[in-house]
């Protein structure tokens, strides 16, 4: 639980490190960093007021057999500076007016200094939460009926409900790992930011505010029908940067396929020639130019064109125009048998 209280001290140390301030350097008494340090010292004095029950079974259910239904709930949030996650057990019986919550644990981690988007940080927080929930579930001896992940990021939910291969590697990897254990429609739910108590952890809340985190989200005490609802259809924004590159790649591949499948243009225009032998002769001369070395190409061009083409080149030109005629007659059929020799 103290991880939420250590967010602001960690942020302070990070800022001191970025400013290259040594340990023995006195801070400006009227500066922002000194004011932040004084707030942290004052807040740490209130840590003694925080109480957490060691026993996860609510007092109302101690000695009761069989135990009521137990479900595992986790919430995540991310800000510019840190990510926070928290986990609770929800105990409920049909005859109870409201469910009971037991605080399990909370974690906080500073975000990397490398600039990244808030939705990416939200997705990373969900990944950390999914790993921690799996660890907690395996460690508990209770029979967990179901589990839920709560997040206030609709963008992250849209990624999780999409196909991982449709995104860039950062999102695709995390979506793939999360959805291996959690059903993105059934197990991952949306909650508004004002109802997400883990927002206090990710933003470095004060000690008195951490009591709300220990008590858990108020909506979880209500019946499932009264929980915040998540839209069934959460489409990915077409302008989403994580999909933008994927669509560009597809567009490039599509253009290449269209170019490859289109009818190739002839090397010369046959309508400019009055006879078949003349067309073959000019085509053979064009083929002869292809064999010229790149060096001194312009010097040898005139000499090569003035020569009479060989019978091999004339035959090649004849076969070339036969293939062109077949393409004109039945381009689709030629494409199917293009790998076979004509004669």
Short mmCIF file of C-alpha atoms in Angstrom, two decimals:
data_model
loop_
_atom_site.label_atom_id
_atom_site.label_comp_id
_atom_site.label_asym_id
_atom_site.label_seq_id
_atom_site.Cartn_x
_atom_site.Cartn_y
_atom_site.Cartn_z
CA UNK A 1 0.00 0.00 0.00
CA UNK A 2 2.94 2.33 0.66
CA UNK A 3 3.79 2.17 -3.04
CA UNK A 4 1.04 4.72 -3.67
CA UNK A 5 2.55 7.06 -1.08
CA UNK A 6 6.02 6.72 -2.60
CA UNK A 7 5.00 8.01 -6.01
CA UNK A 8 5.62 11.67 -5.17
CA UNK A 9 9.01 11.02 -3.48
CA UNK A 10 10.08 9.03 -6.54
CA UNK A 11 8.95 11.82 -8.85
CA UNK A 12 10.97 14.29 -6.75
CA UNK A 13 14.09 12.12 -6.99
CA UNK A 14 13.57 11.80 -10.72
CA UNK A 15 13.38 15.58 -11.14
CA UNK A 16 16.49 16.07 -9.00
CA UNK A 17 18.33 13.57 -11.17
CA UNK A 18 17.21 15.30 -14.36
CA UNK A 19 18.48 18.64 -13.02
CA UNK A 20 21.83 17.07 -12.00
CA UNK A 21 21.43 18.25 -8.40
CA UNK A 22 23.86 16.54 -6.01
CA UNK A 23 22.91 15.17 -2.60
CA UNK A 24 24.72 17.95 -0.71
CA UNK A 25 23.28 20.79 -2.79
CA UNK A 26 20.80 22.89 -0.73
CA UNK A 27 17.43 23.52 -2.36
CA UNK A 28 15.94 26.94 -2.87
CA UNK A 29 13.63 27.48 0.09
CA UNK A 30 11.07 29.21 -2.13
CA UNK A 31 11.45 26.85 -5.06
CA UNK A 32 9.02 24.25 -6.37
CA UNK A 33 11.21 21.29 -5.38
CA UNK A 34 11.55 22.45 -1.78
CA UNK A 35 7.79 22.97 -1.51
CA UNK A 36 7.24 19.48 -2.89
CA UNK A 37 9.68 18.03 -0.35
CA UNK A 38 7.92 19.79 2.55
CA UNK A 39 4.55 18.39 1.42
CA UNK A 40 6.01 14.88 1.29
CA UNK A 41 7.49 15.17 4.80
CA UNK A 42 4.20 16.45 6.18
CA UNK A 43 2.24 13.70 4.47
CA UNK A 44 4.52 10.94 5.77
CA UNK A 45 3.60 11.94 9.32
CA UNK A 46 0.05 10.76 8.61
CA UNK A 47 1.08 7.26 7.51
CA UNK A 48 0.43 5.97 11.05
CA UNK A 49 -3.28 6.71 10.58
CA UNK A 50 -3.58 4.09 7.81
CA UNK A 51 -4.91 0.71 8.98
CA UNK A 52 -5.18 -2.47 6.92
CA UNK A 53 -6.81 -5.68 8.16
CA UNK A 54 -4.51 -8.66 7.82
CA UNK A 55 -7.37 -11.11 7.50
CA UNK A 56 -8.95 -10.91 4.06
CA UNK A 57 -12.17 -12.57 5.19
CA UNK A 58 -14.65 -9.86 6.26
CA UNK A 59 -15.67 -9.93 9.92
CA UNK A 60 -19.25 -10.77 8.93
CA UNK A 61 -18.10 -14.03 7.32
CA UNK A 62 -15.57 -15.27 9.87
CA UNK A 63 -16.62 -18.76 10.94
CA UNK A 64 -19.37 -18.89 8.29
CA UNK A 65 -19.42 -22.06 6.21
CA UNK A 66 -19.65 -22.34 3.34
CA UNK A 67 -17.98 -19.09 2.42
CA UNK A 68 -19.89 -16.69 0.17
CA UNK A 69 -19.03 -16.18 -3.48
CA UNK A 70 -15.57 -14.67 -3.89
CA UNK A 71 -14.49 -12.70 -6.96
CA UNK A 72 -11.22 -10.94 -7.74
CA UNK A 73 -11.26 -7.34 -8.97
CA UNK A 74 -8.41 -5.14 -10.11
CA UNK A 75 -8.24 -1.53 -11.29
CA UNK A 76 -5.52 0.32 -13.15
CA UNK A 77 -4.74 3.89 -14.12
CA UNK A 78 -1.88 5.85 -15.65
CA UNK A 79 -0.86 9.49 -15.61
CA UNK A 80 2.01 11.42 -17.15
CA UNK A 81 4.31 10.49 -14.26
CA UNK A 82 3.22 7.10 -12.91
CA UNK A 83 1.08 3.99 -13.28
CA UNK A 84 -1.01 2.51 -10.48
CA UNK A 85 -2.83 -0.77 -9.93
CA UNK A 86 -4.89 -2.20 -7.08
CA UNK A 87 -6.61 -5.52 -6.27
CA UNK A 88 -9.55 -6.38 -4.00
CA UNK A 89 -11.59 -9.45 -3.10
CA UNK A 90 -15.36 -9.09 -3.35
CA UNK A 91 -17.47 -11.24 -0.99
CA UNK A 92 -21.19 -11.52 -1.63
CA UNK A 93 -24.26 -13.59 -0.76
CA UNK A 94 -27.73 -13.29 -2.32
CA UNK A 95 -29.30 -12.30 1.00
CA UNK A 96 -26.80 -9.48 1.71
CA UNK A 97 -27.83 -5.90 0.96
CA UNK A 98 -24.33 -5.06 -0.23
CA UNK A 99 -21.09 -6.92 -0.88
CA UNK A 100 -17.96 -6.71 1.27
CA UNK A 101 -14.54 -5.77 -0.12
CA UNK A 102 -11.13 -6.83 1.14
CA UNK A 103 -8.00 -4.97 0.10
CA UNK A 104 -5.31 -7.29 -1.26
CA UNK A 105 -2.50 -5.13 -2.61
CA UNK A 106 -1.55 -2.09 -4.69
CA UNK A 107 1.45 -1.22 -6.80
CA UNK A 108 2.81 1.94 -8.37
CA UNK A 109 5.54 2.48 -10.91
CA UNK A 110 6.96 5.61 -12.51
CA UNK A 111 6.55 5.84 -16.25
CA UNK A 112 9.73 5.85 -18.38
CA UNK A 113 11.28 9.20 -19.17
CA UNK A 114 10.89 8.43 -22.86
CA UNK A 115 7.84 10.29 -24.11
CA UNK A 116 4.87 8.03 -24.85
CA UNK A 117 1.11 8.44 -25.14
CA UNK A 118 -1.30 8.11 -22.22
CA UNK A 119 -3.23 5.22 -23.89
CA UNK A 120 0.04 3.28 -24.16
CA UNK A 121 0.70 3.87 -20.47
CA UNK A 122 -2.86 2.77 -19.67
CA UNK A 123 -2.30 -0.44 -21.63
CA UNK A 124 0.99 -1.07 -19.83
CA UNK A 125 -0.80 -0.58 -16.49
CA UNK A 126 -3.41 -3.16 -17.52
CA UNK A 127 -0.61 -5.56 -18.42
CA UNK A 128 1.02 -5.13 -14.99
CA UNK A 129 -2.36 -5.61 -13.33
CA UNK A 130 -3.11 -8.79 -15.30
CA UNK A 131 0.21 -10.30 -14.24
CA UNK A 132 -0.33 -9.38 -10.59
CA UNK A 133 -3.91 -10.69 -10.59
CA UNK A 134 -2.74 -14.02 -11.99
CA UNK A 135 -0.12 -14.24 -9.23
CA UNK A 136 -2.66 -13.35 -6.52
CA UNK A 137 -5.21 -15.84 -7.84
CA UNK A 138 -2.67 -18.66 -7.79
CA UNK A 139 -1.56 -17.72 -4.25
CA UNK A 140 -5.03 -17.50 -2.69
CA UNK A 141 -6.71 -20.60 -1.30
CA UNK A 142 -10.19 -19.29 -2.04
CA UNK A 143 -12.26 -20.52 -4.93
CA UNK A 144 -12.39 -17.46 -7.20
CA UNK A 145 -15.70 -17.45 -9.08
CA UNK A 146 -14.61 -14.84 -11.64
CA UNK A 147 -12.32 -11.86 -12.05
CA UNK A 148 -12.60 -8.39 -13.55
CA UNK A 149 -10.18 -5.71 -14.69
CA UNK A 150 -11.43 -2.12 -14.45
CA UNK A 151 -9.91 0.73 -16.47
CA UNK A 152 -10.98 4.24 -17.46
CA UNK A 153 -9.28 4.05 -20.87
CA UNK A 154 -11.70 3.31 -23.72
CA UNK A 155 -8.78 3.39 -26.15
CA UNK A 156 -7.06 0.53 -24.32
CA UNK A 157 -10.32 -1.44 -24.29
CA UNK A 158 -10.72 -0.93 -28.04
CA UNK A 159 -7.20 -2.28 -28.56
CA UNK A 160 -7.89 -5.30 -26.36
CA UNK A 161 -11.07 -6.08 -28.30
CA UNK A 162 -9.29 -5.83 -31.63
CA UNK A 163 -6.87 -8.26 -33.24
CA UNK A 164 -3.34 -7.93 -31.90
CA UNK A 165 -1.83 -8.32 -35.39
CA UNK A 166 -3.68 -5.18 -36.48
CA UNK A 167 -1.46 -2.98 -34.29
CA UNK A 168 2.13 -1.96 -34.06
CA UNK A 169 4.48 -4.16 -32.03
CA UNK A 170 4.20 -2.24 -28.72
CA UNK A 171 0.42 -2.60 -28.55
CA UNK A 172 0.26 -6.00 -30.28
CA UNK A 173 2.59 -7.68 -27.76
CA UNK A 174 0.69 -6.39 -24.73
CA UNK A 175 -2.74 -7.10 -26.18
CA UNK A 176 -1.65 -10.65 -26.95
CA UNK A 177 -0.38 -11.31 -23.42
CA UNK A 178 -3.38 -9.77 -21.65
CA UNK A 179 -6.01 -11.54 -23.75
CA UNK A 180 -4.31 -14.90 -23.18
CA UNK A 181 -5.77 -15.01 -19.66
CA UNK A 182 -8.54 -12.38 -19.74
CA UNK A 183 -11.55 -12.28 -22.03
CA UNK A 184 -11.56 -8.69 -23.38
CA UNK A 185 -15.38 -8.56 -23.46
CA UNK A 186 -16.31 -10.45 -20.30
CA UNK A 187 -13.36 -9.76 -17.99
CA UNK A 188 -12.25 -6.21 -18.88
CA UNK A 189 -14.69 -3.43 -17.96
CA UNK A 190 -14.77 0.35 -18.23
CA UNK A 191 -15.21 2.72 -15.29
CA UNK A 192 -15.25 6.50 -15.31
CA UNK A 193 -12.21 8.36 -14.00
CA UNK A 194 -14.10 9.82 -11.04
CA UNK A 195 -15.04 6.28 -9.88
CA UNK A 196 -11.56 4.85 -10.38
CA UNK A 197 -9.92 5.01 -6.94
CA UNK A 198 -6.56 3.92 -8.37
CA UNK A 199 -6.37 7.37 -9.92
CA UNK A 200 -5.17 8.46 -6.46
CA UNK A 201 -2.24 6.02 -6.69
CA UNK A 202 -1.09 6.96 -10.20
CA UNK A 203 -1.16 10.67 -9.33
CA UNK A 204 0.58 10.28 -5.98
CA UNK A 205 -2.24 10.83 -3.53
CA UNK A 206 -1.86 11.83 0.09
CA UNK A 207 -1.99 9.42 3.03
CA UNK A 208 -5.55 10.37 3.94
CA UNK A 209 -6.63 9.68 0.35
CA UNK A 210 -5.08 6.20 0.39
CA UNK A 211 -7.84 5.14 2.78
CA UNK A 212 -10.25 5.29 -0.17
CA UNK A 213 -8.02 2.86 -2.04
CA UNK A 214 -8.05 0.42 0.89
CA UNK A 215 -11.83 0.60 1.16
CA UNK A 216 -12.17 -0.14 -2.55
CA UNK A 217 -14.51 1.13 -5.27
CA UNK A 218 -18.00 1.88 -4.01
CA UNK A 219 -19.68 0.45 -7.11
CA UNK A 220 -18.32 -3.03 -6.31
CA UNK A 221 -20.46 -3.10 -3.17
CA UNK A 222 -23.55 -2.93 -5.38
CA UNK A 223 -25.09 -5.85 -7.31
CA UNK A 224 -23.42 -6.58 -10.69
CA UNK A 225 -26.44 -5.14 -12.51
CA UNK A 226 -25.61 -1.73 -11.00
CA UNK A 227 -21.95 -1.74 -12.02
CA UNK A 228 -20.66 0.70 -14.67
CA UNK A 229 -21.59 -0.63 -18.09
CA UNK A 230 -19.14 -1.06 -20.95
CA UNK A 231 -20.40 -0.73 -24.54
CA UNK A 232 -20.37 -4.05 -26.38
CA UNK A 233 -19.08 -2.48 -29.58
CA UNK A 234 -15.94 -0.43 -28.97
CA UNK A 235 -14.46 0.30 -32.42
CA UNK A 236 -10.87 1.43 -32.87
CA UNK A 237 -10.54 5.06 -33.89
CA UNK A 238 -9.53 5.18 -37.60
CA UNK A 239 -7.14 8.01 -36.74
CA UNK A 240 -5.44 5.89 -34.06
CA UNK A 241 -1.66 6.16 -34.45
CA UNK A 242 -1.25 2.50 -33.43
CA UNK A 243 -3.22 1.40 -36.50
CA UNK A 244 -2.08 4.09 -38.89
CA UNK A 245 1.13 2.39 -39.94
CA UNK A 246 -0.67 -0.93 -40.38
CA UNK A 247 -3.11 0.60 -42.87
CA UNK A 248 -0.28 2.28 -44.76
CA UNK A 249 1.48 -1.05 -45.10
CA UNK A 250 -1.64 -2.67 -46.46
CA UNK A 251 -2.09 0.17 -48.92
CA UNK A 252 1.45 -0.29 -50.19
CA UNK A 253 1.03 -4.03 -50.59
CA UNK A 254 -2.26 -3.53 -52.36
CA UNK A 255 -0.73 -1.09 -54.82
CA UNK A 256 2.09 -3.53 -55.55
CA UNK A 257 -0.38 -6.31 -56.21
CA UNK A 258 -2.42 -4.17 -58.56
CA UNK A 259 0.72 -3.17 -60.44
CA UNK A 260 1.87 -6.76 -60.75
CA UNK A 261 -1.53 -7.98 -61.91
CA UNK A 262 -2.09 -5.19 -64.44
CA UNK A 263 -1.44 -5.69 -68.15
CA UNK A 264 2.18 -4.76 -69.00
CA UNK A 265 2.72 -2.14 -71.69
CA UNK A 266 4.57 -3.22 -74.88
CA UNK A 267 8.11 -1.97 -75.40
CA UNK A 268 7.08 -0.25 -78.66
CA UNK A 269 3.74 0.84 -80.06
CA UNK A 270 2.78 -1.72 -82.78
CA UNK A 271 0.34 0.69 -84.43
CA UNK A 272 3.29 2.76 -85.64
CA UNK A 273 4.46 -0.01 -88.01
CA UNK A 274 2.95 -0.90 -91.39
CA UNK A 275 4.14 -4.52 -91.58
CA UNK A 276 4.84 -7.53 -89.38
CA UNK A 277 8.49 -7.98 -90.50
CA UNK A 278 9.24 -4.32 -89.79
CA UNK A 279 7.75 -4.61 -86.27
CA UNK A 280 9.85 -7.70 -85.57
CA UNK A 281 13.01 -6.01 -86.85
CA UNK A 282 12.61 -2.90 -84.69
CA UNK A 283 11.75 -5.00 -81.64
CA UNK A 284 14.85 -7.14 -82.21
CA UNK A 285 16.98 -3.98 -82.37
CA UNK A 286 15.50 -2.85 -79.04
CA UNK A 287 16.38 -6.24 -77.54
CA UNK A 288 19.95 -5.90 -78.82
CA UNK A 289 20.33 -2.63 -76.93
CA UNK A 290 19.57 -4.42 -73.65
CA UNK A 291 22.77 -6.44 -73.99
CA UNK A 292 25.04 -3.41 -74.18
CA UNK A 293 27.33 -2.85 -71.18
CA UNK A 294 26.47 0.07 -68.94
CA UNK A 295 29.84 1.68 -69.49
CA UNK A 296 30.12 3.55 -72.81
CA UNK A 297 26.46 2.74 -73.47
CA UNK A 298 25.77 5.93 -75.43
CA UNK A 299 28.85 5.48 -77.62
CA UNK A 300 27.85 1.97 -78.69
CA UNK A 301 24.14 2.68 -79.05
CA UNK A 302 24.25 4.12 -82.59
CA UNK A 303 26.62 1.40 -83.80
CA UNK A 304 24.46 -1.38 -82.34
CA UNK A 305 21.21 -0.07 -83.86
CA UNK A 306 22.79 0.16 -87.32
CA UNK A 307 23.70 -3.55 -87.22
CA UNK A 308 21.40 -6.22 -88.58
CA UNK A 309 19.89 -8.13 -85.60
CA UNK A 310 20.67 -11.80 -85.23
CA UNK A 311 18.16 -14.53 -86.02
CA UNK A 312 17.98 -15.32 -82.32
CA UNK A 313 16.84 -11.79 -81.50
CA UNK A 314 14.32 -11.82 -84.36
CA UNK A 315 12.88 -15.09 -83.02
CA UNK A 316 12.73 -13.62 -79.53
CA UNK A 317 10.91 -10.56 -80.88
CA UNK A 318 8.41 -12.80 -82.69
CA UNK A 319 7.66 -14.77 -79.50
CA UNK A 320 7.35 -11.53 -77.58
CA UNK A 321 4.59 -10.20 -79.85
CA UNK A 322 2.78 -13.55 -79.86
CA UNK A 323 2.63 -13.34 -76.08
CA UNK A 324 1.43 -9.75 -76.30
CA UNK A 325 -1.37 -10.79 -78.66
CA UNK A 326 -2.43 -13.55 -76.27
CA UNK A 327 -2.57 -11.03 -73.45
CA UNK A 328 -4.82 -8.81 -75.52
CA UNK A 329 -7.18 -11.69 -76.38
CA UNK A 330 -7.50 -13.28 -72.96
CA UNK A 331 -5.48 -11.54 -70.29
CA UNK A 332 -7.13 -13.46 -67.43
CA UNK A 333 -6.51 -16.83 -69.01
CA UNK A 334 -2.93 -15.96 -69.79
CA UNK A 335 -2.30 -15.04 -66.18
CA UNK A 336 -3.41 -18.53 -65.07
CA UNK A 337 -1.02 -20.29 -67.50
CA UNK A 338 1.77 -17.74 -67.61
CA UNK A 339 4.32 -20.12 -66.15
CA UNK A 340 3.89 -22.60 -69.04
CA UNK A 341 5.88 -22.22 -72.28
CA UNK A 342 3.87 -21.02 -75.29
CA UNK A 343 5.39 -23.53 -77.73
#
